[in-house]
Amino acid sequence: MRVVISIGGSVLAPDLDADRVAGHASAVESLVDEGCEVGTVVGGGGVAREYIRTARQLGANEVQLDQFGIDVTRLNARLLIAALDGLSAPSPAHDYEDAGEALRRNDVPVMGGVMPGQTTDAVAAALAEYVDADLLVYATSVDGVFSADPATDPEAEQYGRLTGAELVDLIAPMSRGAGASAPVDLLAAKLIERSKMRTIVIDGTDPERIETAVLHGEHTGTDVVPEGCDRDPDGWDR
Amino acid sequence: MRVVISIGGSVLAPDLDADRVAGHASAVESLVDEGCEVGTVVGGGGVAREYIRTARQLGANEVQLDQFGIDVTRLNARLLIAALDGLSAPSPAHDYEDAGEALRRNDVPVMGGVMPGQTTDAVAAALAEYVDADLLVYATSVDGVFSADPATDPEAEQYGRLTGAELVDLIAPMSRGAGASAPVDLLAAKLIERSKMRTIVIDGTDPERIETAVLHGEHTGTDVVPEGCDRDPDGWDR
Amino acid sequence: MRVVISIGGSVLAPDLDADRVAGHASAVESLVDEGCEVGTVVGGGGVAREYIRTARQLGANEVQLDQFGIDVTRLNARLLIAALDGLSAPSPAHDYEDAGEALRRNDVPVMGGVMPGQTTDAVAAALAEYVDADLLVYATSVDGVFSADPATDPEAEQYGRLTGAELVDLIAPMSRGAGASAPVDLLAAKLIERSKMRTIVIDGTDPERIETAVLHGEHTGTDVVPEGCDRDPDGWDR
Amino acid sequence: MRVVISIGGSVLAPDLDADRVAGHASAVESLVDEGCEVGTVVGGGGVAREYIRTARQLGANEVQLDQFGIDVTRLNARLLIAALDGLSAPSPAHDYEDAGEALRRNDVPVMGGVMPGQTTDAVAAALAEYVDADLLVYATSVDGVFSADPATDPEAEQYGRLTGAELVDLIAPMSRGAGASAPVDLLAAKLIERSKMRTIVIDGTDPERIETAVLHGEHTGTDVVPEGCDRDPDGWDR
Amino acid sequence: MRVVISIGGSVLAPDLDADRVAGHASAVESLVDEGCEVGTVVGGGGVAREYIRTARQLGANEVQLDQFGIDVTRLNARLLIAALDGLSAPSPAHDYEDAGEALRRNDVPVMGGVMPGQTTDAVAAALAEYVDADLLVYATSVDGVFSADPATDPEAEQYGRLTGAELVDLIAPMSRGAGASAPVDLLAAKLIERSKMRTIVIDGTDPERIETAVLHGEHTGTDVVPEGCDRDPDGWDR
Amino acid sequence: MRVVISIGGSVLAPDLDADRVAGHASAVESLVDEGCEVGTVVGGGGVAREYIRTARQLGANEVQLDQFGIDVTRLNARLLIAALDGLSAPSPAHDYEDAGEALRRNDVPVMGGVMPGQTTDAVAAALAEYVDADLLVYATSVDGVFSADPATDPEAEQYGRLTGAELVDLIAPMSRGAGASAPVDLLAAKLIERSKMRTIVIDGTDPERIETAVLHGEHTGTDVVPEGCDRDPDGWDR
């Protein structure tokens, strides 16, 4: 099975902790040991937030802020690379062709952001599309897609299963407004819909959950099964 | 006034015609002569469609198809560069920093696409944001934003003025489904909303319309005036 | 056997047709299956001609026109890459070292043009020289080297076998003047002579002819056997 | 006067604070207003330390750790660029030629680290040498070169004036051993000696001190006046 | 007047001599002082020959040998850059667009070779074509184009004036065979013919001759006046 | 065993001699045949000295002179690559990640210099550190580290064994002053100390000595055994 895992910044690097990064590297290694081809995309986390906050105070515009975010995601990618200990190429892939080429050579590509205007959510969706992945996993700090932010709204209900179109419809309004925090951004949702990519959105703070979700399809988050995506990934015995 | 003009592929290069390209270059030159700082982003048009159609038949995935599109937009950018005859740097800018640097040196940056997953619509919005433009112009083949595709739906009504949030709300559903053709794509709309960028969407097949719209704010298309964007560009005496 | 195949633009892409590209990819795959190491160089074809014509009308100089041609050859290279479905690296090689490195890793390098002033004919000859190929094949729209353009001159006679020096002597005057169309350009001929490279020039519109010519040396075109090139490629039992 | 200012990580970014960065940008702007040509090199600070600590725990080697440091210095360079608001090129210079080219165009080059094995101290010395600066300023958290670490050793004595050779002799042993912290690293000292570069080492936490030191040569730190460096920079009236 | 000067390796660097390089830099500076826009292309000379000889003995193929030559021409370009003392960009231009961009910014571009298969003769012709030069000067070790090698054949006759087509016809046979040494290579001749570029071939060992030839058209070498090139460069009062 | 070999310019290329380069390539090949993973770094030698002398006379500064040196080391790297005949990647590695990636793919990386301010001695130490080598060999023209220059001082005594700290202490003063010529430069010594890298400094003019030293640890030069480097490389039976 070929899988792309998006490890959100809030999951991999809310602050810098070697054990946390090592745990995620370990999950990737287990998946590779199980015969999976794995591509990874990592987010920015706390350091990105700090740089963006500071740069915004200095008058940087949104595109420049995106560039700060991208640079930090690549630092985080280097942390994961260090923890993967030779399983990946020595530096983060800067575009999809580099990442795809790494996968062809049995390396684990590690990407961060690639270009202002695109989040790492979208990068993960595009990478999954590019390498024709069987599965795309969003390991976030929230266990799936909810009708509202479960951290603040006790009435928030989780969606167990969505089509790509439903995902886009849910995310579009959610991605605007004050406290709103969509677990996956709108461009990513559009790419998932366009590529008919089997996708799961789960709480990835415990890396073992990612392993279980990838290997067996077992998780407590949200399944996104776009129309036209007509089967489970090979090996899932559900 | 600093302006970014997105010249859609259907406007600049439905087929390859030197006069058409020269007309658009001439409009840019006039704007520069009038003291405007101009950045341009061009689309793919007929050749892009041909390559994408062929590559899709050969089994290329969506990200690879995007790359074909990007390469063609850069060829079209070279056509515009040739027609600008020394007003621009000799090759298309491949990222926002290159384009911004060109503008700092009083050149007209010409961009095509930059990265799979982003249309040239979105590139134009990001460039406008990056260079802190006073105005963003989408020169398309349809004169503004309509409630439906005016080519097929006689009931389609044009919106004269929208906020950025309204634009996003309109585009989101429009960007899905069979015959749907939003004049500006959803990521671009999100960037316009985020940057509070004064934007107009007009029929740009006649380059003089672009000139008039930029210099005087006069046009028959749609004004997008995001909340927080509190004034007309300098020089408009409306 | 190691072979470099130059697939002319008029052969691969007179217009954009997926079946035609797929046919050539299929021939390359067969050769690889037969144990050949294959490098390919593709030309510009109809789209290149269109861009060059348009850019010339816009006042572009010859070097700029060459650059348009190069960019289109790389788009065509991407089509062949898409059709090769993983047999090649994901993007066209931009210089000989990249292409040679691909071959070392058992990929099929696909090149287009590399630099203004050099045709893809010359690129193919240089690539053959660089990777120390056993055979260089020009798959063109004319079946070999003729004393005149066979399309317009009924007296045109085909040369069955030439030395490198004879090829240069024939091409030099041919490459000048109105209707003249040498099947291989002069720089390529010089490189063939310099490297003493076994070369065949054949009608390549039917990809199976290329296969047969490579595997068995059987064809109805022209053999160029430079002095000092003292034997047939291995495997030819002629 | 042409000056290169090394703003240490502990000075510019012990933690991320927009006001601190803005203060240093303001000092650079004042110097430019006074007619100085200014090049800057910034260090890594607290974020670099965090990444290096984490990566070391993950088993990264020293060269990889250097690369983390370099990436963070470039993020800090982007902060200074944002604060310089158009006085500098839009992205950090990655080598001396880029930086020198920026200076030729009246931009303020901003560099971080360039290559593992070289600190930003050494980068600053090399940049000063490359652009033939009149003065090199190390703005550090300690006010000059001391016989021991003044933070821990009450007997530490400051050197008011040193030759380049004396600086090297002092730094060489200092750069080894537990608590040792030379204000300038050994490679930088060697470059200062080799280029006979007029250098001052000062406490740069207050950016105004840097201004005063550059414009008038007035400071309370250490002057390094290499043999063969026979005069004060123009404009100093001491 | 815009002029491209090809300074052959045998002229600039038969061996490495600072005075010789300084003399050529001085000629370029004089031309710039006289209001000329100057682009330069330099050859390989003695060091290139040494590396090529050594690499050939080690089994390098012709394309690899070309790469050695290119690398040495770029070292020689750096020598000329050092001697031009700020008149040029700090590093050699690697393609025509870089060189053209330098000229737009009133710098003197300095190029060496660009790609295997192309001599610096051809690079100079292509650069002249690209920047639309008024004049192309080949400063070689022989004073013009001769019917045979004047160093070995006392009957060799100099051509005073040639058309581009005549140049190609002369060079084609000359560029083959043992002792043959055409003053300009065949690809360059073809480019001169194609671009209808006013060209002179002169003995450039004394840099003052280059100056005189450029400023006044006075020289004792060969004028190549392609058909369609209908006038002398501006400023020549012949 | 993984080994990095620094082949000094005075050893590989005092002048350009194919046999000498072939001899060193042959030693590398033997080591690979014996199962070693080998990385190489080569110096500049006579040609570098010539370019640096000439450029200095033309007024180039030290950083520019370093760049000349780097370019020549890369030419020498190409010679070694040609002689290695397919054992290495086709072009010199320009940074540690490229070199490390080559090693991962079972190629022999060949580096020259990487950045002004760093000698190839330091590059070799950093590469050894980066790839976590078991052994670093300096093949120089002097057989180890001496108390003074053995070529001029008959009292010069060789050190048989040094710690990293001792090496730094010895080199620091040695690297200054007229005739001084440390066999390894100070930055390299610092990197050796920092990485606790097992290092030997030997006379490498006869390539067989390098082989013997690597395979068996037998040599007549100097062993540098940093504190914390607690064992001989595997396979040494001393």
Tab-separated table of N, CA, C and O in Angstrom, chain C residues 176-220:
chain	number	residue	atom	x	y	z
C	176	ARG	N	21.631	25.083	-46.283
C	176	ARG	CA	21.418	26.495	-46.614
C	176	ARG	C	20.461	26.584	-47.782
C	176	ARG	O	20.351	25.689	-48.595
C	177	GLY	N	19.769	27.671	-47.860
C	177	GLY	CA	18.939	27.893	-49.031
C	177	GLY	C	17.494	27.544	-48.784
C	177	GLY	O	17.146	26.834	-47.828
C	178	ALA	N	16.684	28.037	-49.674
C	178	ALA	CA	15.246	28.088	-49.498
C	178	ALA	C	14.614	26.785	-49.011
C	178	ALA	O	14.417	26.573	-47.812
C	179	GLY	N	14.296	25.898	-49.915
C	179	GLY	CA	13.496	24.747	-49.538
C	179	GLY	C	14.292	23.644	-48.868
C	179	GLY	O	13.756	22.599	-48.519
C	180	ALA	N	15.581	23.871	-48.709
C	180	ALA	CA	16.451	22.811	-48.221
C	180	ALA	C	16.016	22.300	-46.860
C	180	ALA	O	15.686	23.070	-45.976
C	181	SER	N	16.048	21.002	-46.712
C	181	SER	CA	15.721	20.457	-45.397
C	181	SER	C	16.574	19.219	-45.171
C	181	SER	O	16.225	18.124	-45.580
C	182	ALA	N	17.705	19.426	-44.527
C	182	ALA	CA	18.560	18.292	-44.208
C	182	ALA	C	17.875	17.450	-43.146
C	182	ALA	O	17.226	17.999	-42.249
C	183	PRO	N	17.992	16.139	-43.228
C	183	PRO	CA	17.318	15.278	-42.246
C	183	PRO	C	17.997	15.365	-40.878
C	183	PRO	O	17.392	15.030	-39.862
C	184	VAL	N	19.256	15.794	-40.870
C	184	VAL	CA	20.033	15.921	-39.643
C	184	VAL	C	20.804	17.216	-39.788
C	184	VAL	O	21.326	17.495	-40.858
C	185	ASP	N	20.898	18.026	-38.745
C	185	ASP	CA	21.531	19.317	-38.975
C	185	ASP	C	23.061	19.227	-38.931
C	185	ASP	O	23.639	18.197	-38.548
C	186	LEU	N	23.702	20.309	-39.314
C	186	LEU	CA	25.138	20.277	-39.549
C	186	LEU	C	25.933	20.036	-38.265
C	186	LEU	O	26.900	19.270	-38.250
C	187	LEU	N	25.522	20.675	-37.167
C	187	LEU	CA	26.249	20.453	-35.916
C	187	LEU	C	26.162	18.986	-35.497
C	187	LEU	O	27.146	18.385	-35.053
C	188	ALA	N	24.970	18.411	-35.668
C	188	ALA	CA	24.821	16.989	-35.359
C	188	ALA	C	25.764	16.157	-36.213
C	188	ALA	O	26.442	15.243	-35.715
C	189	ALA	N	25.814	16.486	-37.502
C	189	ALA	CA	26.686	15.729	-38.407
C	189	ALA	C	28.144	15.837	-37.950
C	189	ALA	O	28.891	14.847	-37.939
C	190	LYS	N	28.550	17.035	-37.571
C	190	LYS	CA	29.911	17.219	-37.066
C	190	LYS	C	30.161	16.368	-35.818
C	190	LYS	O	31.241	15.789	-35.649
C	191	LEU	N	29.197	16.325	-34.927
C	191	LEU	CA	29.371	15.548	-33.696
C	191	LEU	C	29.442	14.053	-34.003
C	191	LEU	O	30.202	13.312	-33.384
C	192	ILE	N	28.622	13.618	-34.966
C	192	ILE	CA	28.658	12.206	-35.370
C	192	ILE	C	30.040	11.869	-35.928
C	192	ILE	O	30.634	10.834	-35.596
C	193	GLU	N	30.545	12.782	-36.756
C	193	GLU	CA	31.864	12.550	-37.334
C	193	GLU	C	32.929	12.512	-36.224
C	193	GLU	O	33.766	11.619	-36.194
C	194	ARG	N	32.865	13.493	-35.320
C	194	ARG	CA	33.872	13.595	-34.271
C	194	ARG	C	33.866	12.382	-33.361
C	194	ARG	O	34.918	11.912	-32.922
C	195	SER	N	32.671	11.868	-33.063
C	195	SER	CA	32.606	10.777	-32.087
C	195	SER	C	32.664	9.402	-32.742
C	195	SER	O	32.676	8.400	-32.042
C	196	LYS	N	32.669	9.377	-34.095
C	196	LYS	CA	32.698	8.086	-34.798
C	196	LYS	C	31.526	7.203	-34.346
C	196	LYS	O	31.694	6.035	-34.031
C	197	MET	N	30.361	7.830	-34.274
C	197	MET	CA	29.181	7.143	-33.739
C	197	MET	C	28.408	6.451	-34.848
C	197	MET	O	28.047	7.066	-35.844
C	198	ARG	N	28.164	5.177	-34.694
C	198	ARG	CA	27.302	4.411	-35.597
C	198	ARG	C	25.918	5.008	-35.560
C	198	ARG	O	25.298	5.092	-34.481
C	199	THR	N	25.399	5.397	-36.716
C	199	THR	CA	24.164	6.169	-36.767
C	199	THR	C	23.266	5.666	-37.884
C	199	THR	O	23.766	5.270	-38.943
C	200	ILE	N	21.978	5.658	-37.647
C	200	ILE	CA	21.063	5.390	-38.758
C	200	ILE	C	19.994	6.470	-38.805
C	200	ILE	O	19.581	7.005	-37.774
C	201	VAL	N	19.615	6.814	-40.033
C	201	VAL	CA	18.583	7.828	-40.251
C	201	VAL	C	17.433	7.134	-40.950
C	201	VAL	O	17.597	6.625	-42.059
C	202	ILE	N	16.289	7.095	-40.264
C	202	ILE	CA	15.171	6.344	-40.848
C	202	ILE	C	13.853	7.088	-40.712
C	202	ILE	O	13.734	8.036	-39.933
C	203	ASP	N	12.912	6.647	-41.475
C	203	ASP	CA	11.540	7.108	-41.314
C	203	ASP	C	11.007	6.478	-40.027
C	203	ASP	O	10.886	5.253	-39.935
C	204	GLY	N	10.689	7.307	-39.071
C	204	GLY	CA	10.281	6.786	-37.765
C	204	GLY	C	8.814	6.993	-37.483
C	204	GLY	O	8.391	6.866	-36.330
C	205	THR	N	8.034	7.303	-38.475
C	205	THR	CA	6.612	7.564	-38.189
C	205	THR	C	5.930	6.314	-37.644
C	205	THR	O	5.032	6.414	-36.829
C	206	ASP	N	6.384	5.148	-38.125
C	206	ASP	CA	5.870	3.904	-37.536
C	206	ASP	C	6.882	3.431	-36.496
C	206	ASP	O	7.986	3.009	-36.837
C	207	PRO	N	6.528	3.474	-35.212
C	207	PRO	CA	7.512	3.180	-34.161
C	207	PRO	C	8.113	1.783	-34.276
C	207	PRO	O	9.238	1.561	-33.840
C	208	GLU	N	7.373	0.860	-34.884
C	208	GLU	CA	7.928	-0.494	-34.995
C	208	GLU	C	9.185	-0.524	-35.858
C	208	GLU	O	10.064	-1.363	-35.674
C	209	ARG	N	9.239	0.395	-36.807
C	209	ARG	CA	10.461	0.468	-37.614
C	209	ARG	C	11.682	0.787	-36.764
C	209	ARG	O	12.792	0.338	-37.044
C	210	ILE	N	11.455	1.628	-35.770
C	210	ILE	CA	12.575	1.989	-34.888
C	210	ILE	C	13.038	0.746	-34.140
C	210	ILE	O	14.230	0.448	-34.071
C	211	GLU	N	12.072	0.023	-33.591
C	211	GLU	CA	12.397	-1.223	-32.880
C	211	GLU	C	13.233	-2.162	-33.734
C	211	GLU	O	14.269	-2.669	-33.322
C	212	THR	N	12.727	-2.418	-34.947
C	212	THR	CA	13.402	-3.354	-35.838
C	212	THR	C	14.806	-2.863	-36.186
C	212	THR	O	15.770	-3.639	-36.212
C	213	ALA	N	14.905	-1.573	-36.438
C	213	ALA	CA	16.207	-1.021	-36.806
C	213	ALA	C	17.197	-1.160	-35.654
C	213	ALA	O	18.370	-1.493	-35.857
C	214	VAL	N	16.713	-0.932	-34.436
C	214	VAL	CA	17.622	-0.998	-33.287
C	214	VAL	C	18.018	-2.444	-32.995
C	214	VAL	O	19.195	-2.757	-32.784
C	215	LEU	N	17.032	-3.316	-33.019
C	215	LEU	CA	17.318	-4.691	-32.587
C	215	LEU	C	18.099	-5.486	-33.631
C	215	LEU	O	18.951	-6.303	-33.290
C	216	HIS	N	17.795	-5.214	-34.900
C	216	HIS	CA	18.391	-6.065	-35.929
C	216	HIS	C	19.192	-5.306	-36.963
C	216	HIS	O	19.799	-5.907	-37.841
C	217	GLY	N	19.172	-3.990	-36.887
C	217	GLY	CA	19.890	-3.221	-37.896
C	217	GLY	C	19.169	-3.217	-39.234
C	217	GLY	O	19.718	-2.778	-40.243
C	218	GLU	N	17.939	-3.684	-39.240
C	218	GLU	CA	17.192	-3.734	-40.503
C	218	GLU	C	16.353	-2.483	-40.677
C	218	GLU	O	15.503	-2.161	-39.854
C	219	HIS	N	16.571	-1.832	-41.779
C	219	HIS	CA	15.805	-0.623	-42.079
C	219	HIS	C	16.019	-0.279	-43.540
C	219	HIS	O	16.882	-0.866	-44.207
C	220	THR	N	15.245	0.678	-44.040
C	220	THR	CA	15.369	1.081	-45.439
C	220	THR	C	15.961	2.471	-45.578
C	220	THR	O	15.900	3.064	-46.657
